[in-house]
Amino acid sequence: MANTGQTAAESGPATVSSVNSAEGQRRVHLPGDVHMWVMVLGDLIIFGAYFIIFMVFRAMKPQEFLASEQHLNINIGVLNTLVLLASSWFIARSVQATRAGDQAQALRLTYGGGLCGVAFIAIKAYEWSTKIAQGYTISSNDFFMFYYMLTGVHLFHVSLGLLILGITVRELRNPRRRRPFMIEAGATYWHMVDLLWIVIFALLYVMR
Amino acid sequence: MQILAEAEDLPKTANIKTQLISLWTAPVFGVVLLIAFLAFPGFFPPMSPEMTAEQVAKFYSDHTAMIRFSMVTFNLCGIMLLPIFMVIVVQMKRMATQSHVFAYCYLTAAVTGATLFALADIFYLVAAFRPARNPELIELLNDMGWMIFIAPVGAAVAMNLLLGLAIYFDDGPNPVFQRWVGHYAIGTALAMAPAVGAAVFTTGPVAWNGVISFWLRNGAFTLFVIVMFFVLRNVLHRQAIDEGVAR
Amino acid sequence: MSSTVSTDSSPTAGTVDRARVPRAGKRDVWLVFWIVPAFYTAFGVIFFALARVMPPPRPDVTVDQMVHFFHAHALTIKIGFGVLVLIVGGAGISNGIVVYHMKRMTVGSVMAYIYLGSMSVGALPGCLLVAFSFLTAVYRPGRDPQILAMLYDLGLLSYVGSLGCFSTAYFAFAVAILYDKNKIFPKWLAYVNIWQIVTEILTVAIFVSKAGPFAWNGANSFWLGTAIFGVWLVCVIVFLKKANERQPADEPPLD
Amino acid sequence: MTTTVARTTTYAWMVLSAITIVSWWLAPSHTRGAVAVASVPITVAVVLLGFIKGRLIIQYFMEVRTAPRWLKLFTDAWLTTLWVGVLAIYLY
């Protein structure tokens, strides 16, 4: 009861600001807090180093890497990318719903994003198990070493992201909290997971 | 547990929350470690100490991948069991009718035990790193791994005796743990103690593959962690209510 | 009986004591603090210049080459690890001061104990085992080459590959910082601890890989991990210093 | 609730998904049986598409579009360094 009143009161100014969104867009705003950005930018640099190292080793044995790359299942790779992109869309919309004061919608969208994250892990587990069953293990060659390590460390990030989304959910469910910067910080992390996967997908699955 | 609104940002609430986080790492990583345990090809049945050097070397070259998977997991996640024991330390320090001497002794004993546990997997991993090594040396590494994994129960025995004693001494009106937990801790200590025989015997129930040394010791320890998870969950709940943090 | 005594002495008696006893100031904390950079400098000199463990020698060499490694560096290994065995307590001090500041946080003691415990665990597999493997190897140079090769593997795998103990410590450090309301350390330092866990995970491949980026001397497992450890260490030292500076001189001693 | 911001987010997501599906055609794992050959044009395309995807995520999902200048500069620098580096190493 008190909740709905609060939502209505808050959504008033929010809709106003989104009507003249052209102005709202230009307002400078750091999503989340600077601490999360230190994490994200640092992680991007670290992963950037992994990617460059991958390319250096790929350049040494381009034929072996390309031949191994052919054994990956592109359907699963594309599916996983789509799943993760969808989850990012959910989370981005959830942040907007939070700003508009619509907690219930934000919560639903966060659950949607989380479910996609779980699906990503399930698909990845299936992919790994088929690869191992086909005899492509971590010790097969350098490409598969990179494949398992890069996707494995990324999977750790996905799990951590799910944990952070869990914290976001708690934040949204608690009427006394709902601090927008917390929701934004969680979203920023989640999009970073998506961003890293985009690069991994391009390097491991698609490039020749 | 329903945290009260007015208590949300208080240090005593953070104290409960950090303990809850530490507590919940136990089931999460317990499952991971259970998978690693089931994956080790030399646990079902446990490898016999009477295997010849050639047999041991063949075991390592036949099952290299699974040994590596299992022991790397133990390496990475094994010490994630430490947090639940540190929750026990914090709870022992809440006992009103005694000094905290038992708690600090428990802490140091836990560190000793965890150190040895962290060491064992490295010997298995070195043996699996180059299985083509001289079989005598593979056997040596395997013996070191098994002995350090099974035999040094002293730390766990001391921890459980200390916990039992602390609970017996905690005889005020509002004890932290119920009394049966003390009996149970002592019982676990007694169940684990005979495994020390693994350091000496090569056959029989207290050799490292014996019923007592392997199954009773590891079973008692696993059960202790499971039981203490539920016990500590209740204890934390009561602490939260007593301190006005939760309802 | 004893319970009445303990309730009696808690609030009032404590404050009276605190008012009467002269403070040591923060001299003791500063003394301990300066040991941290000193220890890690010595640590770096020992591991890089003397014992030749950093950067690690290659895993993909023959037994003869491993024997040659021990023969060539016998003297510096003896000097370096001999000194390390003497000063290794500095690791305890470096962890101790972090535990001290963690205990000043508003998060209870459990994370400080976890950090204390898991870092203490790490001293043996993560630091001393390599010292004793190498010291044993050079102690009797005429030993069977196969045994020397085993000590070479044991030392380097344990040094580069002790992962879980440190991951647990980083986990506890991160959680404590995130919950702390005293702002002893900045929140982003918690995330730097997460990077450290990531590098530990990436290092698992050293138990499988004998050459290339994931071997124990590889670009990913060793160089990147060491670089990030360096960042972590510098951040921790800088913010330990800040925490010391910001600590009020009249803050009561810890319980 | 379909505001301009929401619509932009959805468009960004649609473009991202479309690029992903296009990447499906580029991947080497279709040539089953036959050995895939290295292809500079395809790799350049992959690098370009990867750059575009990364920038869309950063700008529209991470909301760097409206963030302070230093963040815009940093993320663009990261993206450029990464993909130029990848391409340079590939071509070298």
mmCIF file with all atom_site columns, C-alpha atoms in Angstrom, chain A residues 66-67 69-72 74 208, chain D residues 24-37 42:
data_model
loop_
_atom_site.group_PDB
_atom_site.id
_atom_site.type_symbol
_atom_site.label_atom_id
_atom_site.label_alt_id
_atom_site.label_comp_id
_atom_site.label_asym_id
_atom_site.label_entity_id
_atom_site.label_seq_id
_atom_site.pdbx_PDB_ins_code
_atom_site.Cartn_x
_atom_site.Cartn_y
_atom_site.Cartn_z
_atom_site.occupancy
_atom_site.B_iso_or_equiv
_atom_site.pdbx_formal_charge
_atom_site.auth_seq_id
_atom_site.auth_comp_id
_atom_site.auth_asym_id
_atom_site.auth_atom_id
_atom_site.pdbx_PDB_model_num
ATOM 1  C CA . LEU A 1 66  ? 42.386 -22.532 -37.268 1.00 0.00 ? 66  LEU A CA 1
ATOM 2  C CA . ALA A 1 67  ? 42.058 -26.299 -37.571 1.00 0.00 ? 67  ALA A CA 1
ATOM 3  C CA . GLU A 1 69  ? 38.742 -23.690 -34.166 1.00 0.00 ? 69  GLU A CA 1
ATOM 4  C CA . GLN A 1 70  ? 36.845 -25.730 -36.755 1.00 0.00 ? 70  GLN A CA 1
ATOM 5  C CA . HIS A 1 71  ? 36.040 -28.294 -34.076 1.00 0.00 ? 71  HIS A CA 1
ATOM 6  C CA . LEU A 1 72  ? 34.108 -25.767 -32.009 1.00 0.00 ? 72  LEU A CA 1
ATOM 7  C CA . ILE A 1 74  ? 29.456 -22.342 -33.928 1.00 0.00 ? 74  ILE A CA 1
ATOM 8  C CA . ARG A 1 208 ? 40.164 -17.008 -39.498 1.00 0.00 ? 208 ARG A CA 1
ATOM 9  C CA . TRP D 2 24  ? 27.512 -17.368 -37.844 1.00 0.00 ? 24  TRP D CA 1
ATOM 10 C CA . TRP D 2 25  ? 28.082 -17.291 -41.620 1.00 0.00 ? 25  TRP D CA 1
ATOM 11 C CA . LEU D 2 26  ? 31.640 -16.128 -41.220 1.00 0.00 ? 26  LEU D CA 1
ATOM 12 C CA . ALA D 2 27  ? 32.777 -18.851 -38.814 1.00 0.00 ? 27  ALA D CA 1
ATOM 13 C CA . PRO D 2 28  ? 35.142 -21.524 -40.103 1.00 0.00 ? 28  PRO D CA 1
ATOM 14 C CA . SER D 2 29  ? 33.354 -24.486 -38.539 1.00 0.00 ? 29  SER D CA 1
ATOM 15 C CA . HIS D 2 30  ? 30.885 -24.811 -41.449 1.00 0.00 ? 30  HIS D CA 1
ATOM 16 C CA . THR D 2 31  ? 33.496 -26.145 -43.799 1.00 0.00 ? 31  THR D CA 1
ATOM 17 C CA . ARG D 2 32  ? 33.167 -29.585 -42.260 1.00 0.00 ? 32  ARG D CA 1
ATOM 18 C CA . GLY D 2 33  ? 35.494 -32.046 -43.846 1.00 0.00 ? 33  GLY D CA 1
ATOM 19 C CA . ALA D 2 34  ? 37.273 -29.388 -45.821 1.00 0.00 ? 34  ALA D CA 1
ATOM 20 C CA . VAL D 2 35  ? 40.090 -27.582 -44.075 1.00 0.00 ? 35  VAL D CA 1
ATOM 21 C CA . ALA D 2 36  ? 39.346 -23.944 -43.437 1.00 0.00 ? 36  ALA D CA 1
ATOM 22 C CA . VAL D 2 37  ? 41.780 -21.500 -44.911 1.00 0.00 ? 37  VAL D CA 1
ATOM 23 C CA . ILE D 2 42  ? 36.865 -12.322 -43.033 1.00 0.00 ? 42  ILE D CA 1
#
